[in-house]
Amino acid sequence: MFTLAEVASLNDIQPTYRILKPWWDVFMDYLAVVMLMVAIFAGTMQLTKDQVVCLPVLQSTVNSKAQASTSGKADFTTVEATTGEGEVASMRTVSFGSAPAVTPDIPLSRATSSQYQPTESGQELKKEQKDSSGRKTNLDFQQYVFINQMCYHLALPWYSKYFPYLVLIHTIILIVSSNFWFKYPKTCSKIEHFVSILGKCFESPWTTKALSETACEDSEENKQRLTGAPSLPKYVSTSSDEGSPSATTPMITKSGFKFSADKPMIEVPSVTILDKKDGEQAKALFEKVRKFRAHVEDSDLIYKLYVGQTVIKTVKFIFILCYTANFVNTISFEHICNPKVEHLIGYTQFECTHNMAYMLKKLLISYISLICVYGFICLYTLFWLFRIPLKEYSFEKVREESSFSDIPDVKNDFAFLLHMVDQYDQLYSKRFGVFLSEVSENKLREISLNHEWTFEKLRQHVSRNAQDKQELHLFMLSGVPDAVFDLTDLDVLKLELIPEAKIPAKISQMTNLQELHLCHCPAKVEQTAFSFLRDHLRCLHVKFTDVAEIPAWVYLLKNLRELYLIGNLNSENNKMIGLESLRELRHLKILHVKSNLTKIPPNITDVAPHLTKLVIHNDGTKLVVLNSLKKMTNVAELELQSCELERIPHAIFSLSNLQELDLKSNSIRTIEEIISFQHLKRLTCLKLWHNKIVNIPSSITHIKNLESLYLSNNKLESLPAAVFSLQKLRCLDVSYNSILSIPVEIGLLQNLQHFYITGNKIDILPKQLFKCVKLRTLSLGQNCITSIPDKISQLSQLTHLELKGNCLDRLPATLGQCQLLRKSGLVVEDHLFDALPSEVKEVLNQDTSIPFANGI
């Protein structure tokens, strides 16, 4: 026998799941417990006290006088019957006329003697009838037990016998149906995860802090509107309003839940202080909520399962009510039983009483009443399920009350679970909504970031770059720490992989800031900050993957001098780049674009009147259309690197102010067009390195003003004499070719200061080389040179000499006469240096305080 506690355990759920139990589910659970009690009580009563008591139905007694006058005497016959156990039982048949009466249980001896003494037996019978006060059946105890059991199974309706068990089975089915969504694995895991996250969000200190700060800000804003409190002073731009951002420019707006630097500082209660541990837990909760939402919103299995189990309970209620109501009247106290055991008992009909009839009937009526209430609640549940779309949940009320205007609406199972929670307590969803808000998450990151990156820590990360400027590089942070803007002496600020970067008005304190790097960092700026950057920023680097990462305010910085754009700007996106805004960059001098263009965007010509340097690094994508270059008449420096050019573009020859041309890393094979450079009177530097040039045409002599010529990493086998007619040439780089010899005409280059011929096949150095007495750099490494002439001493200004990788067996002792040459500027094998005379090594090892330049 099971106990009530064991059966009730089927209805038990984890206490944490109670937040998903609306009032109707709780009420139905209690009704199910009451029905269990009814079933167990009825079953206990039936097992212990249920019985049927039966008596035979005797035929009506006829007037004795009428019987005597009719027959005159009684006819006695003896009938023998064999019982089931083989014993012989006697029955006496008393016949009065034609109406025989069966008198059971008369002993056989007595029946036999009656055949011989009829008068005496009749007198005894009359005496017995006269002495008894009732009607005797002459059945023994075993016969009564037998007939009671027979009639219990034959006369009682089946519902009276099985009512407790049916109630128990139905109740168990209803309990299982009510809690199946908590037990089914595919829904149980989601529900368990949701309840766990919901509880942590409800108890998180960050929830209290965010809501309390919102309340404080709202109250402070209302106070300011009433009292007219002044705000903090803002940066005042010295320029006109022209060039200010339009309404479509992505600035930090004033709507929604914000923490603007322009607002007065508000003192919040100490209870809102968030320590580092709570901050880390809150950040983990944001991530869990984000992943859980993505996982649950894709499915509506929980909703369908809950609807399904409610429909099953409703159908079950209708079924129970329909068949149970028909059996109410079948439960009766009296029953007529016809067991058909006349040969054993002697009677054909019995009248029986069921002692549990009244109790069972009352229990059945109670059960029907309970199941009706249960059914009406099921119908209400179905009405609630289909009255509103439960697969959609709106946080509109939460957004209005808490000012978290960015809390998104949710759908499917996520929405259904929140609807269920609202039936328990709406405060849960309100506090849960804090962790769905990106503004709230950003504020949390801001607080944690400011706690971690203090002014002292940031000061330790400040370094000096190659230009001897103070530089701070911040990488992969959740935002820009507020303390950054207290570094007022900072010159360069680099922000890399900071997707939520915001530049507040405090940047106006950084009066030395002139260079800003935004690497995959679509920073947003406040209006005051933009005004400051527009007037003070001189150099901006923007590195991006998608063109949308380029902040729109970049194109409005009218005092910008240098702009570097590094990212994907292929032909499909050229129209989206927004280069038409470049016309606002009225002081732009340098434009550097590293991308994969197939043509130069025509809108670059908007800055042509004042642009002096244009750099395009195309990363191996072939640049086909270059006609836009013709309009850039003021460009002095032009670099077209890795553009897969096969010839020198004709558009270049129209750039009359061009001074330096760099065509590095292309596929140029011939430079016959070089004769057209004679029209570029200001051209002084020509870089054709890392190409496939085979020879140098003699027409190069027409570039009279050329001072630097770079032809390294090509396929040259010789140097024509025309090269050495360029009297103004100061730098010649022909490294890493296949040149066999240095022409003697090199002595004509009296102004030559830097000569690079590393990585060729030179074996002999002509003595005319040492007539270039202004040489400062001489790179002869990785050749086949066997000896260095003593005349190298004539190069008195030599500061850098590279000889490593040749076939030398010694170095000339005259190296010591090169007054500016030191060991640090001598690139040679160690054994050759060690073989020098000691006095020469001593001279080379001396320190010098004489400044010299290694560049042009």
PDB file of N, CA and C in Angstrom, residues 109-153:
ATOM      1  N   SER A 109     -31.257 -37.752   8.155  1.00  0.00           N
ATOM      2  CA  SER A 109     -31.899 -38.709   9.096  1.00  0.00           C
ATOM      3  C   SER A 109     -33.293 -38.248   9.472  1.00  0.00           C
ATOM      4  N   ARG A 110     -33.372 -36.927   9.634  1.00  0.00           N
ATOM      5  CA  ARG A 110     -34.680 -36.387  10.002  1.00  0.00           C
ATOM      6  C   ARG A 110     -35.643 -36.495   8.842  1.00  0.00           C
ATOM      7  N   ALA A 111     -35.113 -36.274   7.649  1.00  0.00           N
ATOM      8  CA  ALA A 111     -35.989 -36.414   6.491  1.00  0.00           C
ATOM      9  C   ALA A 111     -36.463 -37.868   6.309  1.00  0.00           C
ATOM     10  N   THR A 112     -35.586 -38.808   6.627  1.00  0.00           N
ATOM     11  CA  THR A 112     -35.949 -40.213   6.450  1.00  0.00           C
ATOM     12  C   THR A 112     -37.016 -40.634   7.460  1.00  0.00           C
ATOM     13  N   SER A 113     -36.868 -40.203   8.663  1.00  0.00           N
ATOM     14  CA  SER A 113     -37.841 -40.573   9.701  1.00  0.00           C
ATOM     15  C   SER A 113     -39.201 -39.955   9.481  1.00  0.00           C
ATOM     16  N   SER A 114     -39.161 -38.856   8.722  1.00  0.00           N
ATOM     17  CA  SER A 114     -40.444 -38.209   8.453  1.00  0.00           C
ATOM     18  C   SER A 114     -41.332 -39.024   7.538  1.00  0.00           C
ATOM     19  N   GLN A 115     -40.708 -39.961   6.810  1.00  0.00           N
ATOM     20  CA  GLN A 115     -41.516 -40.798   5.921  1.00  0.00           C
ATOM     21  C   GLN A 115     -42.409 -41.770   6.738  1.00  0.00           C
ATOM     22  N   TYR A 116     -41.963 -42.061   7.951  1.00  0.00           N
ATOM     23  CA  TYR A 116     -42.702 -43.006   8.757  1.00  0.00           C
ATOM     24  C   TYR A 116     -43.523 -42.344   9.851  1.00  0.00           C
ATOM     25  N   GLN A 117     -43.208 -41.118  10.142  1.00  0.00           N
ATOM     26  CA  GLN A 117     -43.945 -40.420  11.191  1.00  0.00           C
ATOM     27  C   GLN A 117     -44.407 -39.063  10.678  1.00  0.00           C
ATOM     28  N   PRO A 118     -45.293 -39.032   9.742  1.00  0.00           N
ATOM     29  CA  PRO A 118     -45.745 -37.761   9.184  1.00  0.00           C
ATOM     30  C   PRO A 118     -46.519 -36.936  10.172  1.00  0.00           C
ATOM     31  N   THR A 119     -47.256 -37.536  11.026  1.00  0.00           N
ATOM     32  CA  THR A 119     -48.098 -36.771  11.936  1.00  0.00           C
ATOM     33  C   THR A 119     -47.249 -36.074  12.970  1.00  0.00           C
ATOM     34  N   GLU A 120     -46.225 -36.761  13.459  1.00  0.00           N
ATOM     35  CA  GLU A 120     -45.346 -36.168  14.480  1.00  0.00           C
ATOM     36  C   GLU A 120     -44.538 -35.017  13.915  1.00  0.00           C
ATOM     37  N   SER A 121     -44.044 -35.141  12.668  1.00  0.00           N
ATOM     38  CA  SER A 121     -43.258 -34.068  12.029  1.00  0.00           C
ATOM     39  C   SER A 121     -44.110 -32.860  11.771  1.00  0.00           C
ATOM     40  N   GLY A 122     -45.275 -33.032  11.326  1.00  0.00           N
ATOM     41  CA  GLY A 122     -46.153 -31.898  11.087  1.00  0.00           C
ATOM     42  C   GLY A 122     -46.415 -31.143  12.354  1.00  0.00           C
ATOM     43  N   GLN A 123     -46.572 -31.878  13.432  1.00  0.00           N
ATOM     44  CA  GLN A 123     -46.812 -31.195  14.697  1.00  0.00           C
ATOM     45  C   GLN A 123     -45.581 -30.401  15.126  1.00  0.00           C
ATOM     46  N   GLU A 124     -44.373 -30.986  14.925  1.00  0.00           N
ATOM     47  CA  GLU A 124     -43.142 -30.265  15.286  1.00  0.00           C
ATOM     48  C   GLU A 124     -42.963 -29.004  14.453  1.00  0.00           C
ATOM     49  N   LEU A 125     -43.289 -29.097  13.172  1.00  0.00           N
ATOM     50  CA  LEU A 125     -43.144 -27.948  12.290  1.00  0.00           C
ATOM     51  C   LEU A 125     -44.059 -26.823  12.718  1.00  0.00           C
ATOM     52  N   LYS A 126     -45.275 -27.192  13.050  1.00  0.00           N
ATOM     53  CA  LYS A 126     -46.223 -26.173  13.497  1.00  0.00           C
ATOM     54  C   LYS A 126     -45.747 -25.543  14.788  1.00  0.00           C
ATOM     55  N   LYS A 127     -45.081 -26.368  15.617  1.00  0.00           N
ATOM     56  CA  LYS A 127     -44.593 -25.843  16.882  1.00  0.00           C
ATOM     57  C   LYS A 127     -43.439 -24.863  16.664  1.00  0.00           C
ATOM     58  N   GLU A 128     -42.557 -25.172  15.712  1.00  0.00           N
ATOM     59  CA  GLU A 128     -41.430 -24.276  15.398  1.00  0.00           C
ATOM     60  C   GLU A 128     -41.924 -22.958  14.837  1.00  0.00           C
ATOM     61  N   GLN A 129     -42.933 -23.021  13.925  1.00  0.00           N
ATOM     62  CA  GLN A 129     -43.467 -21.790  13.347  1.00  0.00           C
ATOM     63  C   GLN A 129     -44.152 -20.944  14.414  1.00  0.00           C
ATOM     64  N   LYS A 130     -44.706 -21.605  15.351  1.00  0.00           N
ATOM     65  CA  LYS A 130     -45.401 -20.872  16.393  1.00  0.00           C
ATOM     66  C   LYS A 130     -44.417 -20.219  17.335  1.00  0.00           C
ATOM     67  N   ASP A 131     -43.267 -20.903  17.623  1.00  0.00           N
ATOM     68  CA  ASP A 131     -42.298 -20.370  18.577  1.00  0.00           C
ATOM     69  C   ASP A 131     -41.439 -19.255  17.970  1.00  0.00           C
ATOM     70  N   SER A 132     -41.059 -19.229  16.643  1.00  0.00           N
ATOM     71  CA  SER A 132     -40.147 -18.223  16.034  1.00  0.00           C
ATOM     72  C   SER A 132     -40.880 -16.934  15.767  1.00  0.00           C
ATOM     73  N   SER A 133     -40.054 -15.790  15.852  1.00  0.00           N
ATOM     74  CA  SER A 133     -40.644 -14.469  15.598  1.00  0.00           C
ATOM     75  C   SER A 133     -40.364 -13.993  14.179  1.00  0.00           C
ATOM     76  N   GLY A 134     -39.512 -14.640  13.385  1.00  0.00           N
ATOM     77  CA  GLY A 134     -39.205 -14.265  11.991  1.00  0.00           C
ATOM     78  C   GLY A 134     -39.237 -15.476  11.086  1.00  0.00           C
ATOM     79  N   ARG A 135     -38.708 -15.185   9.860  1.00  0.00           N
ATOM     80  CA  ARG A 135     -38.712 -16.254   8.845  1.00  0.00           C
ATOM     81  C   ARG A 135     -37.306 -16.828   8.751  1.00  0.00           C
ATOM     82  N   LYS A 136     -37.231 -18.128   8.930  1.00  0.00           N
ATOM     83  CA  LYS A 136     -35.923 -18.781   8.886  1.00  0.00           C
ATOM     84  C   LYS A 136     -35.583 -19.216   7.477  1.00  0.00           C
ATOM     85  N   THR A 137     -34.239 -19.060   7.193  1.00  0.00           N
ATOM     86  CA  THR A 137     -33.751 -19.489   5.865  1.00  0.00           C
ATOM     87  C   THR A 137     -32.991 -20.797   5.937  1.00  0.00           C
ATOM     88  N   ASN A 138     -32.584 -21.175   7.128  1.00  0.00           N
ATOM     89  CA  ASN A 138     -31.845 -22.410   7.331  1.00  0.00           C
ATOM     90  C   ASN A 138     -30.557 -22.482   6.512  1.00  0.00           C
ATOM     91  N   LEU A 139     -29.838 -21.266   6.301  1.00  0.00           N
ATOM     92  CA  LEU A 139     -28.528 -21.223   5.626  1.00  0.00           C
ATOM     93  C   LEU A 139     -27.439 -21.098   6.688  1.00  0.00           C
ATOM     94  N   ASP A 140     -26.376 -21.862   6.498  1.00  0.00           N
ATOM     95  CA  ASP A 140     -25.281 -21.743   7.466  1.00  0.00           C
ATOM     96  C   ASP A 140     -24.345 -20.594   7.087  1.00  0.00           C
ATOM     97  N   PHE A 141     -23.323 -20.341   7.915  1.00  0.00           N
ATOM     98  CA  PHE A 141     -22.440 -19.169   7.763  1.00  0.00           C
ATOM     99  C   PHE A 141     -21.644 -19.205   6.453  1.00  0.00           C
ATOM    100  N   GLN A 142     -21.117 -20.370   6.088  1.00  0.00           N
ATOM    101  CA  GLN A 142     -20.349 -20.476   4.849  1.00  0.00           C
ATOM    102  C   GLN A 142     -21.201 -20.139   3.635  1.00  0.00           C
ATOM    103  N   GLN A 143     -22.446 -20.553   3.678  1.00  0.00           N
ATOM    104  CA  GLN A 143     -23.322 -20.236   2.549  1.00  0.00           C
ATOM    105  C   GLN A 143     -23.565 -18.734   2.455  1.00  0.00           C
ATOM    106  N   TYR A 144     -23.705 -18.072   3.602  1.00  0.00           N
ATOM    107  CA  TYR A 144     -23.868 -16.619   3.584  1.00  0.00           C
ATOM    108  C   TYR A 144     -22.612 -15.923   3.028  1.00  0.00           C
ATOM    109  N   VAL A 145     -21.440 -16.389   3.460  1.00  0.00           N
ATOM    110  CA  VAL A 145     -20.200 -15.805   2.950  1.00  0.00           C
ATOM    111  C   VAL A 145     -20.076 -16.011   1.456  1.00  0.00           C
ATOM    112  N   PHE A 146     -20.439 -17.234   1.048  1.00  0.00           N
ATOM    113  CA  PHE A 146     -20.357 -17.538  -0.385  1.00  0.00           C
ATOM    114  C   PHE A 146     -21.261 -16.631  -1.201  1.00  0.00           C
ATOM    115  N   ILE A 147     -22.526 -16.530  -0.775  1.00  0.00           N
ATOM    116  CA  ILE A 147     -23.474 -15.736  -1.567  1.00  0.00           C
ATOM    117  C   ILE A 147     -23.148 -14.255  -1.488  1.00  0.00           C
ATOM    118  N   ASN A 148     -22.569 -13.786  -0.364  1.00  0.00           N
ATOM    119  CA  ASN A 148     -22.169 -12.372  -0.276  1.00  0.00           C
ATOM    120  C   ASN A 148     -21.077 -12.037  -1.290  1.00  0.00           C
ATOM    121  N   GLN A 149     -20.117 -12.943  -1.409  1.00  0.00           N
ATOM    122  CA  GLN A 149     -19.043 -12.711  -2.375  1.00  0.00           C
ATOM    123  C   GLN A 149     -19.544 -12.816  -3.807  1.00  0.00           C
ATOM    124  N   MET A 150     -20.432 -13.801  -4.041  1.00  0.00           N
ATOM    125  CA  MET A 150     -20.990 -13.924  -5.386  1.00  0.00           C
ATOM    126  C   MET A 150     -21.762 -12.666  -5.769  1.00  0.00           C
ATOM    127  N   CYS A 151     -22.569 -12.201  -4.883  1.00  0.00           N
ATOM    128  CA  CYS A 151     -23.395 -11.036  -5.204  1.00  0.00           C
ATOM    129  C   CYS A 151     -22.580  -9.742  -5.224  1.00  0.00           C
ATOM    130  N   TYR A 152     -21.445  -9.693  -4.512  1.00  0.00           N
ATOM    131  CA  TYR A 152     -20.593  -8.493  -4.572  1.00  0.00           C
ATOM    132  C   TYR A 152     -20.069  -8.268  -5.986  1.00  0.00           C
ATOM    133  N   HIS A 153     -19.760  -9.372  -6.657  1.00  0.00           N
ATOM    134  CA  HIS A 153     -19.227  -9.266  -8.016  1.00  0.00           C
ATOM    135  C   HIS A 153     -20.309  -9.234  -9.074  1.00  0.00           C
TER     136      HIS A 153
END
